[in-house]
Short mmCIF file of C-alpha atoms and ligand atoms in Angstrom, two decimals:
data_model
loop_
_atom_site.label_atom_id
_atom_site.label_comp_id
_atom_site.label_asym_id
_atom_site.label_seq_id
_atom_site.Cartn_x
_atom_site.Cartn_y
_atom_site.Cartn_z
CA MET O 1 95.33 -30.99 21.31
CA LYS O 2 91.81 -32.20 21.07
CA THR O 3 89.39 -34.00 18.88
CA TYR O 4 85.69 -33.55 19.19
CA LYS O 5 83.40 -36.49 19.12
CA ILE O 6 79.93 -35.18 18.54
CA ILE O 7 77.96 -36.90 21.22
CA PHE O 8 74.25 -36.39 21.25
CA LEU O 9 73.98 -35.66 24.90
CA ILE O 10 75.50 -32.32 24.00
CA ILE O 11 72.86 -29.70 24.16
CA ALA O 12 72.85 -27.36 21.21
CA ILE O 13 71.78 -23.87 22.01
CA PHE O 14 71.81 -21.33 19.24
CA THR O 15 72.22 -17.77 20.49
CA LEU O 16 69.75 -18.23 23.29
CA ASN O 17 69.54 -15.33 25.68
CA PHE O 18 69.66 -16.46 29.26
CA ALA O 19 68.18 -14.69 32.22
CA THR O 20 71.46 -13.06 33.19
CA ALA O 21 70.28 -9.50 32.62
CA GLN O 22 72.97 -8.77 30.10
CA SER O 23 72.20 -6.05 27.67
CA TYR O 24 73.87 -4.57 24.64
CA ILE O 25 76.44 -1.98 25.69
CA PRO O 26 77.31 0.49 22.90
CA ALA O 27 80.78 1.16 24.35
CA TYR O 28 81.56 -2.57 24.18
CA ALA O 29 80.27 -2.80 20.61
CA ASN O 30 82.45 0.19 19.76
CA ILE O 31 85.53 -1.67 20.96
CA VAL O 32 84.53 -5.03 19.45
CA ASN O 33 84.03 -3.33 16.08
CA GLN O 34 87.62 -2.13 16.14
CA THR O 35 88.78 -5.74 15.73
CA SER O 36 90.95 -5.78 12.63
CA GLN O 37 90.71 -8.43 9.93
CA THR O 38 94.06 -7.18 8.62
CA ASN O 39 95.70 -7.79 11.99
CA ILE O 40 94.19 -11.25 12.24
CA THR O 41 95.34 -12.29 8.78
CA ASN O 42 98.78 -10.66 9.04
CA ASN O 43 99.42 -12.14 12.48
CA LEU O 44 98.38 -15.60 11.29
CA THR O 45 100.80 -15.23 8.36
CA GLU O 46 103.62 -14.17 10.69
CA TYR O 47 102.83 -16.94 13.17
CA GLU O 48 102.91 -19.52 10.36
CA ALA O 49 106.27 -18.19 9.13
CA LEU O 50 107.74 -18.81 12.61
CA GLY O 51 107.76 -22.54 11.85
CA VAL O 52 107.13 -25.62 14.00
CA LYS O 53 107.00 -24.48 17.61
CA ARG O 54 108.00 -27.55 19.57
CA ARG O 55 109.54 -27.75 23.02
CA GLY O 56 113.19 -26.82 23.13
CA THR O 57 113.29 -25.33 19.62
CA PRO O 58 114.48 -21.89 18.58
CA GLU O 59 111.13 -21.58 16.75
CA LEU O 60 109.28 -21.70 20.08
CA GLN O 61 111.61 -19.08 21.58
CA ASN O 62 111.24 -16.92 18.46
CA THR O 63 107.47 -17.11 18.81
CA LEU O 64 107.71 -15.98 22.42
CA ASN O 65 109.87 -13.02 21.33
CA TRP O 66 107.38 -12.24 18.56
CA LEU O 67 104.55 -12.18 21.11
CA LYS O 68 106.47 -9.82 23.39
CA ASN O 69 107.19 -7.47 20.51
CA LYS O 70 103.50 -7.46 19.57
CA TYR O 71 102.48 -6.50 23.10
CA LEU O 72 105.15 -3.77 23.16
CA SER O 73 103.85 -2.44 19.84
CA TYR O 74 100.38 -2.11 21.41
CA GLY O 75 101.85 0.13 24.10
CA TYR O 76 102.36 -2.38 26.90
CA THR O 77 105.69 -2.29 28.72
CA ASN O 78 108.23 -4.96 29.61
CA LEU O 79 107.23 -4.43 33.25
CA GLN O 80 103.75 -5.75 32.41
CA MET O 81 105.16 -9.00 30.99
CA VAL O 82 106.36 -12.01 32.95
CA GLU O 83 108.09 -15.07 31.55
CA ASP O 84 107.85 -18.09 33.77
CA THR O 85 110.19 -20.95 33.07
CA TYR O 86 109.49 -24.59 33.84
CA SER O 87 111.02 -27.92 32.89
CA TYR O 88 109.74 -31.29 31.82
CA SER O 89 111.43 -34.33 30.27
CA GLY O 90 114.70 -32.40 30.15
CA PHE O 91 113.22 -29.48 28.20
CA THR O 92 113.04 -25.93 29.43
CA CYS O 93 110.00 -23.97 28.30
CA LYS O 94 108.37 -20.64 29.02
CA ASN O 95 104.89 -19.28 29.48
CA LEU O 96 104.38 -15.59 28.83
CA THR O 97 101.93 -13.51 30.89
CA LEU O 98 100.82 -9.98 30.11
CA ASN O 99 99.30 -8.20 33.11
CA LYS O 100 96.63 -5.52 33.02
CA VAL O 101 95.66 -4.14 36.43
CA GLY O 102 92.00 -3.81 37.36
CA THR O 103 90.54 -0.57 38.69
CA VAL O 104 88.26 -2.03 41.39
CA TYR O 105 89.50 -5.58 42.02
CA PRO O 106 93.23 -5.46 41.26
CA ASN O 107 93.80 -8.78 43.05
CA ILE O 108 91.08 -10.75 41.28
CA TYR O 109 91.97 -12.01 37.83
CA VAL O 110 90.32 -12.93 34.59
CA ILE O 111 92.80 -15.20 32.83
CA ILE O 112 92.55 -15.12 29.03
CA CYS O 113 94.73 -17.87 27.66
CA GLY O 114 95.78 -20.06 24.79
CA HIS O 115 98.84 -22.09 23.85
CA TYR O 116 101.46 -20.82 21.42
CA ASP O 117 103.31 -24.11 20.87
CA SER O 118 102.65 -26.54 18.04
CA ILE O 119 103.54 -30.08 17.09
CA SER O 120 104.22 -31.68 13.68
CA GLY O 121 103.45 -28.43 11.87
CA THR O 122 103.28 -24.66 12.17
CA GLY O 123 99.97 -24.94 14.05
CA THR O 124 98.42 -21.98 12.30
CA ASN O 125 94.93 -23.05 13.37
CA ASP O 126 95.99 -25.05 16.45
CA ASN O 127 96.68 -22.63 18.01
CA GLY O 128 97.79 -19.65 15.95
CA SER O 129 94.09 -18.82 15.69
CA GLY O 130 93.80 -18.49 19.47
CA VAL O 131 97.10 -16.61 19.67
CA VAL O 132 96.03 -13.94 17.17
CA SER O 133 92.65 -13.60 18.88
CA ILE O 134 94.37 -12.96 22.21
CA LEU O 135 96.69 -10.44 20.54
CA GLU O 136 93.70 -8.52 19.19
CA MET O 137 92.00 -8.63 22.61
CA ALA O 138 95.14 -7.30 24.29
CA ARG O 139 95.44 -4.54 21.68
CA LEU O 140 91.80 -3.49 21.98
CA LEU O 141 91.72 -3.59 25.78
CA LYS O 142 95.03 -1.76 26.24
CA ASN O 143 93.43 1.57 27.17
CA VAL O 144 90.06 0.35 28.37
CA PRO O 145 89.70 0.41 32.15
CA THR O 146 88.45 -2.90 33.55
CA GLU O 147 87.28 -3.49 37.11
CA TYR O 148 89.02 -6.87 37.30
CA SER O 149 92.67 -7.46 36.49
CA ILE O 150 93.40 -9.44 33.35
CA LYS O 151 96.23 -11.87 32.76
CA PHE O 152 96.71 -12.70 29.09
CA VAL O 153 98.63 -15.97 29.28
CA ASN O 154 100.41 -17.65 26.37
CA PHE O 155 101.19 -21.24 27.31
CA SER O 156 103.83 -23.52 25.85
CA GLY O 157 103.90 -27.31 26.25
CA GLU O 158 100.17 -27.78 25.58
CA GLU O 159 100.79 -30.27 22.81
CA ASP O 160 102.96 -32.36 25.13
CA GLY O 161 100.09 -32.72 27.59
CA LEU O 162 99.18 -29.32 29.08
CA LYS O 163 102.67 -28.98 30.58
CA GLY O 164 102.73 -25.18 30.51
CA SER O 165 99.35 -24.67 32.13
CA GLN O 166 100.06 -27.36 34.74
CA ALA O 167 103.30 -25.60 35.64
CA TYR O 168 101.44 -22.29 35.78
CA VAL O 169 98.86 -23.67 38.21
CA SER O 170 101.56 -25.20 40.46
CA ASN O 171 104.18 -22.47 40.27
CA ILE O 172 102.05 -19.35 39.98
CA VAL O 173 98.42 -19.92 40.98
CA ASN O 174 99.05 -22.14 44.00
CA ALA O 175 102.48 -20.79 44.91
CA THR O 176 101.26 -17.23 45.35
CA THR O 177 100.39 -16.18 48.92
CA PRO O 178 97.51 -15.97 49.24
CA LYS O 179 96.66 -18.24 46.35
CA LEU O 180 95.89 -16.36 43.13
CA ASN O 181 92.23 -15.26 43.19
CA ILE O 182 90.84 -16.20 39.77
CA LYS O 183 87.40 -15.03 38.71
CA LEU O 184 87.46 -17.00 35.48
CA VAL O 185 89.79 -18.76 33.04
CA PHE O 186 88.82 -18.14 29.41
CA ASN O 187 90.71 -20.40 27.00
CA LEU O 188 90.90 -20.12 23.21
CA ASP O 189 92.14 -23.14 21.29
CA GLU O 190 91.70 -23.87 17.57
CA VAL O 191 89.22 -21.22 16.48
CA GLY O 192 90.31 -20.85 12.85
CA GLY O 193 87.53 -22.69 11.00
CA VAL O 194 87.77 -24.75 7.83
CA ALA O 195 88.44 -23.33 4.35
CA GLY O 196 85.56 -23.91 1.96
CA MET O 197 82.95 -24.50 4.65
CA VAL O 198 80.31 -22.16 6.05
CA ASN O 199 81.89 -21.28 9.39
CA ASN O 200 79.22 -19.38 11.30
CA THR O 201 79.10 -21.08 14.70
CA ILE O 202 81.43 -21.01 17.69
CA THR O 203 81.45 -23.79 20.24
CA CYS O 204 81.31 -22.47 23.80
CA GLU O 205 82.68 -24.91 26.32
CA ARG O 206 81.64 -25.35 29.92
CA ASP O 207 83.12 -27.54 32.61
CA THR O 208 81.43 -30.89 33.07
CA ALA O 209 84.42 -32.68 34.61
CA SER O 210 85.40 -33.63 38.13
CA PRO O 211 85.74 -31.88 40.56
CA THR O 212 82.15 -30.80 40.08
CA THR O 213 81.91 -28.01 42.65
CA ASN O 214 83.13 -25.51 40.01
CA ASN O 215 80.76 -26.70 37.28
CA ALA O 216 77.70 -24.57 38.02
CA ALA O 217 79.73 -21.36 37.92
CA SER O 218 81.37 -22.48 34.67
CA ASN O 219 77.92 -23.08 33.22
CA THR O 220 76.82 -19.58 34.27
CA PHE O 221 79.86 -17.86 32.72
CA THR O 222 79.62 -19.95 29.56
CA ASN O 223 76.00 -18.94 29.12
CA GLN O 224 76.99 -15.31 29.66
CA MET O 225 79.58 -15.79 26.93
CA ILE O 226 76.91 -17.20 24.63
CA THR O 227 74.88 -14.05 25.26
CA CYS O 228 77.91 -11.87 24.47
CA VAL O 229 78.47 -13.69 21.17
CA GLY O 230 74.87 -12.94 20.23
CA LEU O 231 75.05 -9.31 21.33
CA TYR O 232 78.26 -8.34 19.55
CA THR O 233 78.67 -10.67 16.56
CA SER O 234 76.71 -12.50 13.89
CA LEU O 235 78.04 -15.89 14.98
CA ASN O 236 75.79 -18.65 16.24
CA THR O 237 76.79 -20.60 19.33
CA PHE O 238 76.93 -24.25 20.23
CA LEU O 239 77.14 -25.22 23.88
CA SER O 240 79.47 -28.10 24.61
CA TYR O 241 81.92 -29.34 27.21
CA ALA O 242 85.53 -28.43 27.98
CA TYR O 243 88.31 -30.97 27.57
CA ALA O 244 91.90 -31.51 26.42
CA SER O 245 93.20 -27.97 26.48
CA ASP O 246 94.91 -25.69 29.01
CA TYR O 247 91.76 -24.78 30.92
CA MET O 248 91.66 -28.35 32.23
CA SER O 249 94.77 -27.72 34.35
CA PHE O 250 92.77 -24.97 36.06
CA GLN O 251 89.60 -27.03 36.23
CA SER O 252 91.50 -29.73 38.13
CA ASN O 253 92.55 -27.03 40.59
CA ASN O 254 88.85 -26.22 41.11
CA GLU O 255 89.02 -22.93 39.18
CA ILE O 256 86.10 -21.73 37.07
CA ILE O 257 86.68 -22.09 33.34
CA THR O 258 85.12 -21.46 29.96
CA GLY O 259 86.42 -21.78 26.43
CA MET O 260 85.95 -21.30 22.73
CA PHE O 261 86.64 -23.94 20.06
CA GLU O 262 85.76 -24.09 16.37
CA THR O 263 82.51 -25.88 15.50
CA ASN O 264 83.58 -26.97 12.01
CA GLU O 265 86.69 -28.87 13.03
CA THR O 266 89.88 -28.89 11.01
CA THR O 267 91.34 -32.16 9.77
CA HIS O 268 94.81 -30.56 9.60
CA LYS O 269 95.60 -30.16 13.30
CA HIS O 270 98.86 -31.74 14.46
CA THR O 271 99.89 -32.26 10.82
CA PRO O 272 102.34 -30.47 8.49
CA THR O 273 99.36 -28.93 6.64
CA ASP O 274 97.88 -26.95 9.53
CA PHE O 275 98.23 -23.82 7.39
CA LEU O 276 96.33 -20.57 6.94
CA VAL O 277 95.24 -21.70 3.48
CA ASN O 278 93.21 -24.47 5.11
CA MET O 279 91.50 -22.08 7.53
CA ASP O 280 88.89 -19.36 7.34
CA PRO O 281 90.49 -16.10 8.56
CA VAL O 282 87.14 -14.28 8.42
CA TYR O 283 85.78 -16.80 10.91
CA ASN O 284 88.87 -16.28 13.07
CA TYR O 285 88.15 -12.53 12.94
CA ASN O 286 84.55 -13.11 14.04
CA VAL O 287 85.71 -15.31 16.88
CA ALA O 288 88.16 -12.60 17.98
CA LYS O 289 85.22 -10.18 18.08
CA ALA O 290 83.16 -12.64 20.11
CA ALA O 291 86.04 -13.21 22.50
CA THR O 292 86.63 -9.47 22.90
CA GLY O 293 82.98 -8.80 23.70
CA SER O 294 83.07 -11.63 26.24
CA ALA O 295 86.30 -10.36 27.80
CA LEU O 296 84.85 -6.86 28.21
CA HIS O 297 81.90 -8.42 30.00
CA PHE O 298 83.94 -10.80 32.20
CA ALA O 299 86.49 -8.16 33.26
CA VAL O 300 83.70 -5.54 33.63
CA ALA O 301 85.09 -2.90 31.32
CA SER O 302 84.12 0.73 31.58
CA THR O 303 80.88 1.44 29.75
CA ALA O 304 81.52 5.17 29.26
CA LEU O 305 81.09 6.07 25.62
CA SER O 306 82.99 9.30 25.95
CA ASN O 307 86.00 7.68 27.56
CA ASP O 308 89.18 9.22 26.18
CA GLU O 309 90.67 5.88 25.66
CA PHE O 310 88.23 4.44 23.18
CA ASN O 311 90.13 5.90 20.30
CA SER O 312 92.65 3.29 19.32
CA GLY O 313 90.98 2.33 16.09
CA TYR O 314 90.11 5.70 14.62
CA GLN O 315 93.59 6.60 13.41
CA VAL O 316 93.06 10.26 14.23
CA SER O 317 96.36 12.14 14.11
CA PHE O 318 97.68 15.59 14.88
CA PHE O 319 100.77 16.74 13.03
CA PRO O 320 103.44 17.97 12.79
CA ASN O 321 104.40 17.30 16.39
CA PRO O 322 106.28 19.28 17.63
CA THR O 323 104.95 22.22 15.67
CA SER O 324 105.34 25.98 15.66
CA GLU O 325 102.81 27.56 13.24
CA PHE O 326 100.01 25.17 12.29
CA LEU O 327 98.53 21.96 13.57
CA ASN O 328 96.91 19.59 11.09
CA ILE O 329 94.07 17.39 12.27
CA ASN O 330 93.59 14.20 10.31
CA LEU O 331 90.15 12.78 11.04
CA GLY O 332 91.31 9.20 10.38
CA THR O 333 88.34 6.89 10.07
CA LEU O 334 85.90 9.10 11.98
CA ASN O 335 82.98 10.06 9.79
CA ASP O 336 81.26 12.58 12.08
CA ASN O 337 80.07 15.78 10.40
CA TYR O 338 80.96 17.94 13.36
CA TYR O 339 83.66 18.15 15.97
CA GLU O 340 85.15 20.46 18.55
CA ILE O 341 88.86 20.84 18.88
CA SER O 342 90.57 22.35 21.90
CA LEU O 343 94.11 22.78 23.12
CA ILE O 344 94.63 22.74 26.87
CA ASP O 345 97.89 23.87 28.43
CA ILE O 346 99.68 22.18 31.32
CA ASN O 347 97.84 24.39 33.82
CA GLY O 348 94.51 23.17 32.49
CA LYS O 349 93.70 26.44 30.74
CA VAL O 350 91.89 26.20 27.42
CA ALA O 351 94.13 27.99 24.93
CA VAL O 352 92.18 27.25 21.76
CA GLU O 353 88.61 26.15 21.25
CA LYS O 354 87.07 25.71 17.83
CA SER O 355 84.04 24.02 16.29
CA ILE O 356 84.39 22.50 12.85
CA ILE O 357 81.29 21.72 10.82
CA ASN O 358 81.48 19.35 7.84
CA PRO O 359 85.21 18.87 8.34
CA ASP O 360 87.61 17.93 5.60
CA GLN O 361 89.76 14.86 6.14
CA ILE O 362 92.56 17.21 7.17
CA GLU O 363 91.81 20.52 8.86
CA LYS O 364 94.45 23.06 9.82
CA ILE O 365 94.45 25.34 12.87
CA ASN O 366 96.81 28.18 13.66
CA VAL O 367 98.88 27.71 16.81
CA GLY O 368 101.60 30.26 16.03
CA LEU O 369 100.43 32.75 18.66
CA LEU O 370 100.33 30.27 21.54
CA GLU O 371 102.98 30.08 24.21
CA LYS O 372 105.58 27.42 23.70
CA GLY O 373 105.09 24.25 25.71
CA MET O 374 103.13 21.07 25.99
CA TYR O 375 99.40 20.95 25.25
CA LEU O 376 96.67 18.38 25.32
CA VAL O 377 94.70 18.34 22.08
CA VAL O 378 91.11 17.22 22.60
CA LEU O 379 88.94 16.30 19.65
CA LYS O 380 85.30 15.76 20.60
CA THR O 381 82.49 14.47 18.42
CA LYS O 382 78.95 13.75 19.53
CA ASN O 383 79.96 10.55 21.29
CA LYS O 384 83.72 10.21 20.96
CA LYS O 385 86.64 12.00 22.53
CA ILE O 386 90.21 11.70 21.36
CA THR O 387 93.13 13.24 23.16
CA LYS O 388 96.82 13.54 22.45
CA LYS O 389 99.78 15.48 23.79
CA ILE O 390 101.55 17.84 21.44
CA VAL O 391 104.41 20.26 21.80
CA ILE O 392 104.53 23.80 20.43
CA ASN O 393 108.08 25.08 20.06
ZN1 ZN F 401 95.48 -26.66 20.62
#
């Protein structure tokens, strides 16, 4: 719920690289490039079809259920999701948090958030665009180890005056003992662009409000985000100030915040015509990439190129599973001209090892002579490694 007034004390900075010693990390680019335009567009379509998501409506509850099912489909579990309920003006609403535990600082959190409620319309841009960006980030980061824990938080009640995020700060952040240790709050609100315009710039928002003790750190993180946008996407950046969205509830609590907001601003927000047709889904896709690159940086994701887990987008498959005679290897979207395939049994012994040069899309290997049981299939290319469990019976 916000309207930008372009004030000329805003400093415009177009993809300026600050002295924060950030460099291009191929592993991050690899993940960012797995962002899916199809997912963005399909999820926007589904979000729109869920209707007007106001407080107390079945549409809002249905949207929450839809979000949970999305996270489950990405491989998260119900145990990683928390619904927190709060009330205002006689309405009961819920925020939904998806937790991902950090490998080095499990008790320090990067909060990646956006509201899923709407007012006077389906809110496909405000804030379906942020919702689908967060969904893509959660999908892409599912198997990527991060040093810091991440909380993906979907707020309700934003359109009624930041009710969900205020409740979250009171009931979760400040009610935890010790108080929740937040590295950064990264908010996405209205990042869908405007149909028919050239949407090539993302506004990056830093804290300029009171209290001011958190402002310098917000400025630092926002400039790091600007660098990430330049490193991993073709978008330009515009540095501005944060206001009128869920990060302000955290700002007031003296947390460090940053945010993304569209630079070409829709005229359809908070109206019955806030529809996908009035947005630019390609821009939304580019923003999701920018946000993913930034999240990898903020949460300090693993930079190992060969990490087993960086495989979610390649659609490599091994079938049939279970199998008895042959195992087919479908190369998915990998276009390497060489790979090694190995099968490792549960004792760690390599049972099969084979190099395949100029592979066909589907290659077949004989497994009929192997002992029955569970095996790990490992497909290795020059810089990628994909693993999967199979059963030979
Ligand atoms: Zn909004």
